[in-house]
Short mmCIF file of C-alpha atoms in Angstrom, two decimals:
data_model
loop_
_atom_site.label_atom_id
_atom_site.label_comp_id
_atom_site.label_asym_id
_atom_site.label_seq_id
_atom_site.Cartn_x
_atom_site.Cartn_y
_atom_site.Cartn_z
CA GLU A 1 100.43 190.46 38.73
CA SER A 2 100.66 186.67 38.87
CA VAL A 3 103.89 185.07 40.02
CA GLN A 4 105.14 182.00 38.11
CA LEU A 5 105.71 179.12 40.54
CA ARG A 6 107.86 176.04 39.96
CA THR A 7 105.82 172.84 39.78
CA PRO A 8 106.97 169.62 41.55
CA ALA A 9 107.68 168.05 38.15
CA MET A 10 110.13 170.85 37.37
CA GLN A 11 111.72 170.62 40.79
CA SER A 12 112.30 166.81 40.60
CA ASP A 13 113.51 166.85 37.00
CA GLN A 14 117.17 166.90 38.02
CA ALA A 15 116.72 163.87 40.29
CA ALA A 16 114.92 161.94 37.54
CA ARG A 17 117.68 162.81 35.06
CA TRP A 18 120.32 161.62 37.56
CA ARG A 19 118.44 158.35 38.04
CA GLN A 20 118.28 157.81 34.28
CA ASN A 21 122.02 158.43 33.85
CA PHE A 22 122.75 156.07 36.76
CA GLN A 23 120.79 153.24 35.14
CA LYS A 24 122.76 153.82 31.93
CA ALA A 25 126.08 153.61 33.80
CA LYS A 26 124.93 150.49 35.65
CA THR A 27 124.04 148.82 32.35
CA THR A 28 127.44 149.75 30.93
CA ALA A 29 129.19 148.20 33.95
CA ALA A 30 127.23 144.96 33.48
CA GLN A 31 128.15 144.87 29.79
CA VAL A 32 131.84 145.36 30.59
CA GLN A 33 131.68 142.55 33.16
CA ALA A 34 130.15 140.22 30.54
CA GLU A 35 132.79 141.17 27.96
CA LEU A 36 135.53 140.51 30.53
CA GLN A 37 134.17 137.00 31.01
CA LYS A 38 134.29 136.46 27.23
CA LEU A 39 137.85 137.80 27.22
CA ASP A 40 138.88 135.26 29.84
CA LEU A 41 137.65 132.47 27.58
CA LEU A 42 140.10 133.49 24.85
CA THR A 43 143.25 131.56 25.69
CA GLY A 44 145.36 133.20 22.98
CA GLN A 45 146.91 129.98 21.75
CA ASP A 46 147.03 130.99 18.09
CA THR A 47 147.53 134.29 16.30
CA ALA A 48 143.84 134.81 15.50
CA GLN A 49 142.85 134.46 19.14
CA ARG A 50 145.66 136.74 20.25
CA SER A 51 144.56 139.40 17.78
CA GLU A 52 140.93 139.07 18.84
CA ARG A 53 141.96 139.20 22.51
CA GLN A 54 143.98 142.38 22.02
CA LYS A 55 141.19 144.06 20.09
CA MET A 56 138.57 143.07 22.67
CA SER A 57 140.84 144.20 25.50
CA ALA A 58 141.30 147.62 23.90
CA THR A 59 137.54 147.96 23.44
CA ILE A 60 136.88 147.01 27.06
CA ARG A 61 139.47 149.53 28.28
CA GLY A 62 137.71 152.25 26.29
CA LYS A 63 134.35 151.37 27.80
CA ALA A 64 135.90 151.29 31.26
CA SER A 65 137.35 154.78 30.71
CA GLN A 66 133.97 156.06 29.53
CA LEU A 67 132.33 154.43 32.56
CA LYS A 68 134.81 156.26 34.84
CA ILE A 69 133.80 159.60 33.28
CA GLU A 70 130.09 158.79 33.70
CA LEU A 71 130.61 157.81 37.35
CA ASP A 72 132.44 161.08 38.03
CA GLN A 73 129.53 162.99 36.45
CA LEU A 74 127.06 161.04 38.60
CA GLN A 75 129.07 161.84 41.74
CA ARG A 76 129.01 165.57 40.94
CA GLY A 77 125.30 165.42 40.16
CA LEU A 78 124.60 163.60 43.43
CA ASP A 79 126.57 166.22 45.37
CA SER A 80 124.46 168.92 43.71
CA LEU A 81 121.25 167.07 44.61
CA SER A 82 122.41 166.68 48.20
CA SER A 83 123.24 170.37 48.58
CA ASN A 84 119.88 171.42 47.08
CA SER A 85 117.72 168.57 48.38
CA ALA A 86 114.88 170.85 49.47
CA GLU A 87 114.74 172.65 46.14
CA ASN A 88 114.80 169.37 44.17
CA GLU A 89 112.28 167.67 46.50
CA VAL A 90 114.65 164.80 47.30
CA THR A 91 114.63 163.31 50.78
CA ARG A 92 117.76 162.47 52.75
CA LYS A 93 116.75 158.82 52.62
CA SER A 94 116.72 158.91 48.83
CA ILE A 95 120.10 160.65 48.77
CA THR A 96 121.56 157.91 51.00
CA GLN A 97 120.08 155.22 48.75
CA PHE A 98 121.55 156.92 45.67
CA ARG A 99 124.97 157.06 47.33
CA ASP A 100 124.86 153.36 48.23
CA GLU A 101 123.90 152.32 44.71
CA LEU A 102 126.56 154.57 43.19
CA ALA A 103 129.20 153.18 45.57
CA GLN A 104 128.31 149.65 44.44
CA VAL A 105 128.82 150.52 40.77
CA VAL A 106 132.08 152.33 41.63
CA ALA A 107 133.29 149.16 43.38
CA GLU A 108 132.42 147.15 40.26
CA HIS A 109 134.41 149.61 38.15
CA GLN A 110 137.41 149.29 40.46
CA GLU A 111 137.21 145.50 40.11
CA ILE A 112 137.13 145.89 36.34
CA GLN A 113 140.20 148.12 36.47
CA LYS A 114 142.05 145.48 38.53
CA ARG A 115 141.19 142.77 36.03
CA LEU A 116 142.37 144.95 33.14
CA ARG A 117 145.77 145.62 34.68
CA PRO A 118 148.60 143.80 32.90
CA SER A 119 150.21 140.93 34.76
CA ALA A 120 153.60 141.51 36.35
CA VAL A 121 154.85 138.28 34.78
CA PRO A 122 156.37 139.03 31.35
CA GLU A 123 154.29 137.53 28.57
CA THR A 124 155.51 135.97 25.38
CA ASN A 125 152.17 136.68 23.58
CA GLY A 126 151.51 132.96 23.47
CA ILE A 127 154.45 132.31 21.13
CA ALA A 128 156.37 129.18 22.00
CA ARG A 129 160.09 129.74 21.78
CA PRO A 130 161.73 127.11 19.63
CA GLU A 131 164.42 125.01 21.16
CA ARG A 132 167.99 125.71 20.27
CA GLY A 133 168.34 122.32 18.61
CA ALA A 134 165.31 123.00 16.45
CA GLU A 135 166.78 126.30 15.28
CA MET A 136 169.77 124.46 13.90
CA GLN A 137 167.63 122.04 11.89
CA PRO A 138 167.12 122.76 8.17
CA VAL A 139 163.92 124.66 7.36
CA SER A 140 161.88 123.89 4.26
CA GLN A 141 160.40 126.57 2.03
CA ARG A 142 156.92 125.76 3.23
CA GLN A 143 157.96 126.26 6.84
CA MET A 144 159.62 129.54 5.92
CA LEU A 145 156.43 130.66 4.18
CA GLU A 146 154.36 129.72 7.23
CA ARG A 147 156.72 131.65 9.49
CA GLN A 148 156.51 134.70 7.25
CA GLN A 149 152.72 134.51 7.26
CA GLN A 150 152.77 134.19 11.04
CA MET A 151 155.03 137.24 11.31
CA MET A 152 152.62 139.22 9.11
CA ARG A 153 149.69 138.21 11.31
CA GLU A 154 151.66 139.22 14.39
CA MET A 155 152.33 142.61 12.77
CA ASP A 156 148.58 143.01 12.18
CA ALA A 157 147.82 142.43 15.88
CA PRO A 158 149.20 145.84 17.06
CA LEU A 159 147.24 147.51 14.26
CA ALA A 160 144.06 145.94 15.63
CA ALA A 161 144.95 147.23 19.09
CA LEU A 162 145.60 150.68 17.60
CA GLU A 163 142.20 150.57 15.93
CA GLY A 164 140.63 149.79 19.29
CA SER A 165 142.46 152.75 20.86
CA VAL A 166 141.19 155.07 18.13
CA ASN A 167 137.64 153.85 18.77
CA ASN A 168 138.16 154.49 22.47
CA LEU A 169 139.27 158.07 21.76
CA GLN A 170 136.17 158.55 19.64
CA GLN A 171 133.96 157.35 22.48
CA VAL A 172 135.75 159.67 24.90
CA SER A 173 135.22 162.60 22.52
CA TYR A 174 131.50 161.79 22.36
CA THR A 175 131.38 161.70 26.15
CA ILE A 176 133.13 165.08 26.38
CA ARG A 177 130.68 166.56 23.88
CA ASN A 178 127.74 165.24 25.93
CA GLU A 179 129.31 166.72 29.08
CA ILE A 180 129.63 170.11 27.40
CA SER A 181 125.99 169.94 26.25
CA MET A 182 124.86 169.09 29.78
CA GLN A 183 126.88 171.98 31.24
CA ASN A 184 125.30 174.34 28.68
CA ARG A 185 121.84 173.18 29.73
CA LEU A 186 122.72 173.77 33.37
CA LEU A 187 123.91 177.29 32.52
CA ASP A 188 120.68 177.95 30.63
CA ASN A 189 118.64 176.79 33.63
CA THR A 190 120.71 179.04 35.90
CA ASN A 191 120.13 182.02 33.61
CA GLN A 192 116.39 181.36 33.56
CA THR A 193 116.33 181.16 37.36
CA ALA A 194 118.24 184.45 37.59
CA ASP A 195 115.82 186.09 35.15
CA ARG A 196 112.83 184.95 37.21
CA ALA A 197 114.45 186.26 40.41
CA SER A 198 115.18 189.60 38.73
CA SER A 199 111.57 189.84 37.51
CA ARG A 200 110.26 189.19 41.02
CA LEU A 201 112.61 191.80 42.44
CA ASN A 202 111.38 194.38 39.93
CA ARG A 203 107.76 193.64 40.82
CA ALA A 204 108.52 194.01 44.53
CA ARG A 205 110.30 197.32 43.87
CA SER A 206 107.34 198.58 41.83
CA LEU A 207 104.90 197.59 44.60
CA LEU A 208 107.01 199.38 47.19
CA THR A 209 107.04 202.52 45.04
CA ARG A 210 103.25 202.41 44.76
CA LEU A 211 102.83 202.04 48.52
CA THR A 212 105.16 205.00 49.09
CA MET A 213 103.16 207.19 46.72
CA VAL A 214 99.88 206.16 48.40
CA ASN A 215 101.27 207.10 51.82
CA GLN A 216 102.43 210.48 50.52
CA ASN A 217 98.99 211.16 49.03
CA ARG A 218 97.33 210.24 52.32
CA CYS A 219 99.58 212.62 54.26
CA LEU A 220 98.86 215.41 51.79
CA GLY A 221 95.09 214.88 52.01
CA LEU A 222 95.22 214.84 55.81
CA SER A 223 97.17 218.13 55.77
CA VAL A 224 94.55 219.76 53.54
CA VAL A 225 91.72 218.63 55.85
CA LEU A 226 93.50 219.98 58.92
CA LEU A 227 94.20 223.30 57.19
CA PHE A 228 90.55 223.61 56.15
CA ALA A 229 89.43 222.88 59.71
CA CYS A 230 91.74 225.59 61.02
CA LEU A 231 90.33 228.12 58.54
CA VAL A 232 86.76 227.29 59.55
CA ALA A 233 87.63 227.65 63.22
CA LEU A 234 89.34 230.98 62.54
CA PHE A 235 86.33 232.22 60.54
CA ILE A 236 83.93 231.29 63.32
CA TYR A 237 86.18 233.00 65.88
CA VAL A 238 86.23 236.21 63.85
CA LEU A 239 82.45 236.26 63.46
CA SER A 240 81.90 235.72 67.15
#
């Protein structure tokens, strides 16, 4: 019976899949860095810019959280490759290179997290506080209308941030679903490997049984020959 052997392409498939996921995470980190630079250009002087800044900040935080999950997955995958380097046909030099590249992206993510942390200085959301003398001055209806419109825009800003948070949760849910799918594939591969090992064990047991039967038959045939020889010798002795 022929034994199914694992080809090099099958053995290096896990390393190639890790490399592909790493390139995806590296691209995401570069995109977040670019969006952070755009965020720094928004000064937040007026309400529209403040709203856009809050929305963009929420989106960037969601991408940074998703990037953290992807980096954790890459770290676990790299540990698995390192523990089974011979099986996956990955050299120690390649493992070291993978670790260095992953550490660089992790450092970029930590820098992103530092830039996303809120400042310790209390912010006024870019709203200039009116002077006390100005508060006492009479306000026209047009100014009151403008203030009411500004208050409405300021109330819309948290809603935009909430929308960004909801989008972030959606992205996290997609990431969790992809993680579950990947774990299911790993379990399927493990089951297939166990089935192949069980099949090989059954073939070895069957071969051992055959060899045992052949040895028993040989012993029985040898006993018959010896018994026949004894009978012939006894017959010759009687005749003589």
